[in-house]
């Protein structure tokens, strides 16, 4: 009986260790099991690719005005849910010449889900991005960086690139704009 218990305990510890390892891998910015994943690109110039996630919202216009003033283009990874609510904002992003990307429909972690759920999340959002008038290639960014086997496999089948990031300033509402700027400026130069 005791031996039995020790065996079960050992099994449990191994299970937890494997689970934690897999969970960590599932959030990796630079590795996935299938298809291309990009978290940074080496260039000769010192440039930064700006990406904005989770919109469009009623704040989108403010960002667009700022980008226009600074003559900067960015990539907006939008959710289908927000696209449905704020289609006019999405159209403005397109007409301003920015890139649109797919950030799923409902912004759920795309692990431990069925293939049909994942496909629906991607396809619905792609359709809404097209409805906004965007004609370019639609890349994909997984919510919370989460992906394991199935999502990368489905994306590969759909010829979609996974675009991650290598610098993520804390954009919590309690953080001031100045703190965000300082965080970015300090860290971007180190990479
Ligand atoms: Zn997001």
Coordinates of C-alpha atoms and ligand atoms in Angstrom, one line a residue:
X1 CA 0.0 0.0 0.0
X2 CA 2.8 2.4 1.0
X3 CA 4.7 1.5 -2.2
X4 CA 1.5 2.2 -4.1
X5 CA 1.1 5.6 -2.6
X6 CA 4.7 6.5 -3.4
X7 CA 4.2 5.4 -7.0
X8 CA 1.1 7.6 -7.3
X9 CA 2.8 10.5 -5.7
X10 CA 5.8 10.2 -8.0
X11 CA 3.4 10.0 -11.0
X12 CA 1.6 13.1 -9.8
X13 CA 4.9 15.1 -9.4
X14 CA 6.0 14.1 -12.9
X15 CA 2.6 15.0 -14.3
X16 CA 2.7 18.5 -12.6
X17 CA 6.3 19.0 -13.8
X18 CA 5.4 18.1 -17.4
X19 CA 2.3 20.2 -17.3
X20 CA 4.3 23.3 -16.0
X21 CA 6.9 22.7 -18.8
X22 CA 4.2 22.5 -21.5
X23 CA 2.4 25.6 -20.1
X24 CA 5.7 27.5 -20.2
X25 CA 6.4 26.4 -23.8
X26 CA 2.8 27.4 -24.8
X27 CA 3.6 31.0 -23.9
X28 CA 7.0 31.1 -25.8
X29 CA 7.4 34.2 -28.0
X30 CA 10.0 32.5 -30.3
X31 CA 9.1 28.9 -30.4
X32 CA 6.1 26.8 -31.6
X33 CA 5.7 23.3 -32.8
X34 CA 4.5 24.1 -36.4
X35 CA 4.8 26.9 -38.9
X36 CA 6.6 30.2 -38.8
X37 CA 6.8 32.4 -35.7
X38 CA 8.3 35.8 -35.6
X39 CA 9.1 37.8 -32.5
X40 CA 11.7 40.1 -33.9
X41 CA 13.4 40.7 -37.3
X42 CA 17.1 41.6 -37.7
X43 CA 17.6 44.7 -39.7
X44 CA 20.6 47.0 -40.6
X45 CA 18.6 50.0 -39.5
X46 CA 17.6 50.7 -36.0
X47 CA 13.8 50.3 -36.4
X48 CA 10.9 49.3 -34.2
X49 CA 7.7 47.6 -35.5
X50 CA 4.7 49.0 -33.6
X51 CA 1.8 46.7 -32.9
X52 CA -1.5 47.4 -31.2
X53 CA -3.7 44.6 -29.8
X54 CA -7.3 44.1 -28.8
X55 CA -9.1 46.8 -30.7
X56 CA -10.7 48.5 -32.5
X57 CA -12.2 50.7 -29.8
X58 CA -13.6 54.2 -29.5
X59 CA -10.0 55.2 -28.7
X60 CA -8.7 54.0 -32.1
X61 CA -9.1 57.4 -33.7
X62 CA -6.8 59.0 -31.1
X63 CA -4.1 56.6 -32.0
X64 CA -4.6 57.0 -35.7
X65 CA -4.4 60.8 -35.4
X66 CA -1.1 60.5 -33.5
X67 CA 0.4 58.0 -35.9
X68 CA -0.6 60.3 -38.8
X69 CA 1.0 63.3 -37.2
X70 CA 4.2 61.3 -36.6
X71 CA 4.0 59.7 -40.1
X72 CA 4.3 56.2 -38.6
X73 CA 2.6 53.0 -39.7
X74 CA 1.7 50.2 -37.4
X75 CA 0.0 46.8 -37.2
X76 CA -3.4 46.4 -35.4
X77 CA -4.1 42.9 -34.2
X78 CA -7.9 43.1 -33.9
X79 CA -10.5 40.8 -32.3
X80 CA -13.6 39.8 -34.2
X81 CA -15.7 40.8 -31.2
X82 CA -14.4 44.4 -31.3
X83 CA -14.6 44.5 -35.1
X84 CA -18.3 43.7 -34.9
X85 CA -18.8 46.5 -32.4
X86 CA -16.5 49.1 -34.0
X87 CA -16.4 48.4 -37.7
X88 CA -16.2 52.1 -38.6
X89 CA -13.0 52.4 -36.6
X90 CA -11.6 49.4 -38.3
X91 CA -12.3 50.9 -41.7
X92 CA -10.5 54.1 -40.6
X93 CA -7.4 52.0 -39.7
X94 CA -7.5 50.5 -43.2
X95 CA -7.9 53.8 -45.0
X96 CA -5.0 55.3 -43.0
X97 CA -2.8 52.6 -44.6
X98 CA -2.0 50.5 -41.5
X99 CA -1.8 46.7 -41.4
X100 CA -4.5 44.6 -39.9
X101 CA -3.9 41.3 -38.1
X102 CA -6.1 38.5 -36.6
X103 CA -6.2 38.3 -32.8
X104 CA -9.1 35.7 -32.7
X105 CA -12.8 36.5 -32.3
X106 CA -13.3 36.3 -28.5
X107 CA -9.8 36.7 -27.1
X108 CA -9.7 33.3 -25.4
X109 CA -6.6 31.3 -24.7
X110 CA -6.2 29.1 -27.8
X111 CA -5.1 25.9 -25.9
X112 CA -7.2 22.9 -24.9
X113 CA -9.9 23.8 -27.4
X114 CA -11.4 21.9 -30.3
X115 CA -10.2 22.3 -33.8
X116 CA -13.6 23.6 -34.9
X117 CA -13.5 26.3 -32.2
X118 CA -10.1 27.5 -33.3
X119 CA -11.0 27.5 -36.9
X120 CA -14.2 29.5 -36.2
X121 CA -12.2 32.0 -34.1
X122 CA -9.8 32.6 -37.0
X123 CA -12.2 32.5 -39.9
X124 CA -14.8 34.8 -38.4
X125 CA -12.2 37.4 -37.6
X126 CA -10.6 37.1 -41.1
X127 CA -14.0 37.7 -42.6
X128 CA -14.6 40.8 -40.5
X129 CA -11.1 42.1 -41.4
X130 CA -12.0 41.7 -45.1
X131 CA -15.3 43.5 -44.4
X132 CA -13.3 46.4 -43.1
X133 CA -11.7 46.6 -46.5
X134 CA -8.3 45.3 -45.7
X135 CA -6.7 43.4 -48.7
X136 CA -3.2 42.5 -47.5
X137 CA -2.0 39.3 -46.0
X138 CA -3.6 38.7 -42.6
X139 CA -1.1 37.5 -39.9
X140 CA -2.1 36.1 -36.6
X141 CA -1.3 36.9 -33.0
X142 CA -2.5 34.5 -30.3
X143 CA -4.2 36.1 -27.2
X144 CA -1.9 35.9 -24.1
X145 CA 0.8 34.4 -26.5
X146 CA -0.9 31.0 -25.9
X147 CA -0.5 28.2 -28.4
X148 CA 0.4 24.6 -28.2
X149 CA 0.1 21.9 -30.9
X150 CA -3.3 22.4 -32.5
X151 CA -3.3 26.2 -33.1
X152 CA 0.1 26.3 -34.9
X153 CA -0.9 23.3 -36.9
X154 CA -4.2 25.0 -38.0
X155 CA -2.4 28.2 -38.8
X156 CA 0.2 26.4 -40.9
X157 CA -2.6 24.7 -42.9
X158 CA -4.0 28.2 -43.4
X159 CA -0.6 29.6 -44.4
X160 CA -0.8 32.1 -41.6
X161 CA 2.3 33.5 -39.9
X162 CA 2.3 33.9 -36.1
X163 CA 3.6 37.3 -35.1
X164 CA 4.7 37.7 -31.5
X165 CA 6.7 40.5 -29.9
X166 CA 9.9 40.9 -27.9
X167 CA 9.1 44.0 -25.9
X168 CA 5.8 44.5 -24.1
X169 CA 5.6 47.6 -22.0
X170 CA 3.2 47.4 -19.1
X171 CA 0.1 49.1 -20.4
X172 CA -2.0 48.7 -17.3
X173 CA -4.1 51.8 -16.6
X174 CA -2.3 52.4 -13.4
X175 CA 0.9 53.0 -15.3
X176 CA 1.6 56.5 -16.6
X177 CA 2.4 57.3 -20.2
X178 CA 5.8 58.5 -19.1
X179 CA 6.5 55.2 -17.4
X180 CA 5.5 53.3 -20.5
X181 CA 7.8 55.5 -22.7
X182 CA 10.7 55.1 -20.3
X183 CA 10.3 51.3 -20.2
X184 CA 10.3 51.1 -24.0
X185 CA 13.1 53.5 -24.6
X186 CA 15.3 51.9 -22.0
X187 CA 14.7 48.3 -23.1
X188 CA 14.5 48.7 -26.9
X189 CA 18.1 49.9 -27.0
X190 CA 19.3 46.8 -25.2
X191 CA 18.1 44.4 -27.9
Ligands
LIG1 ZN1 -4.7 40.6 -26.7

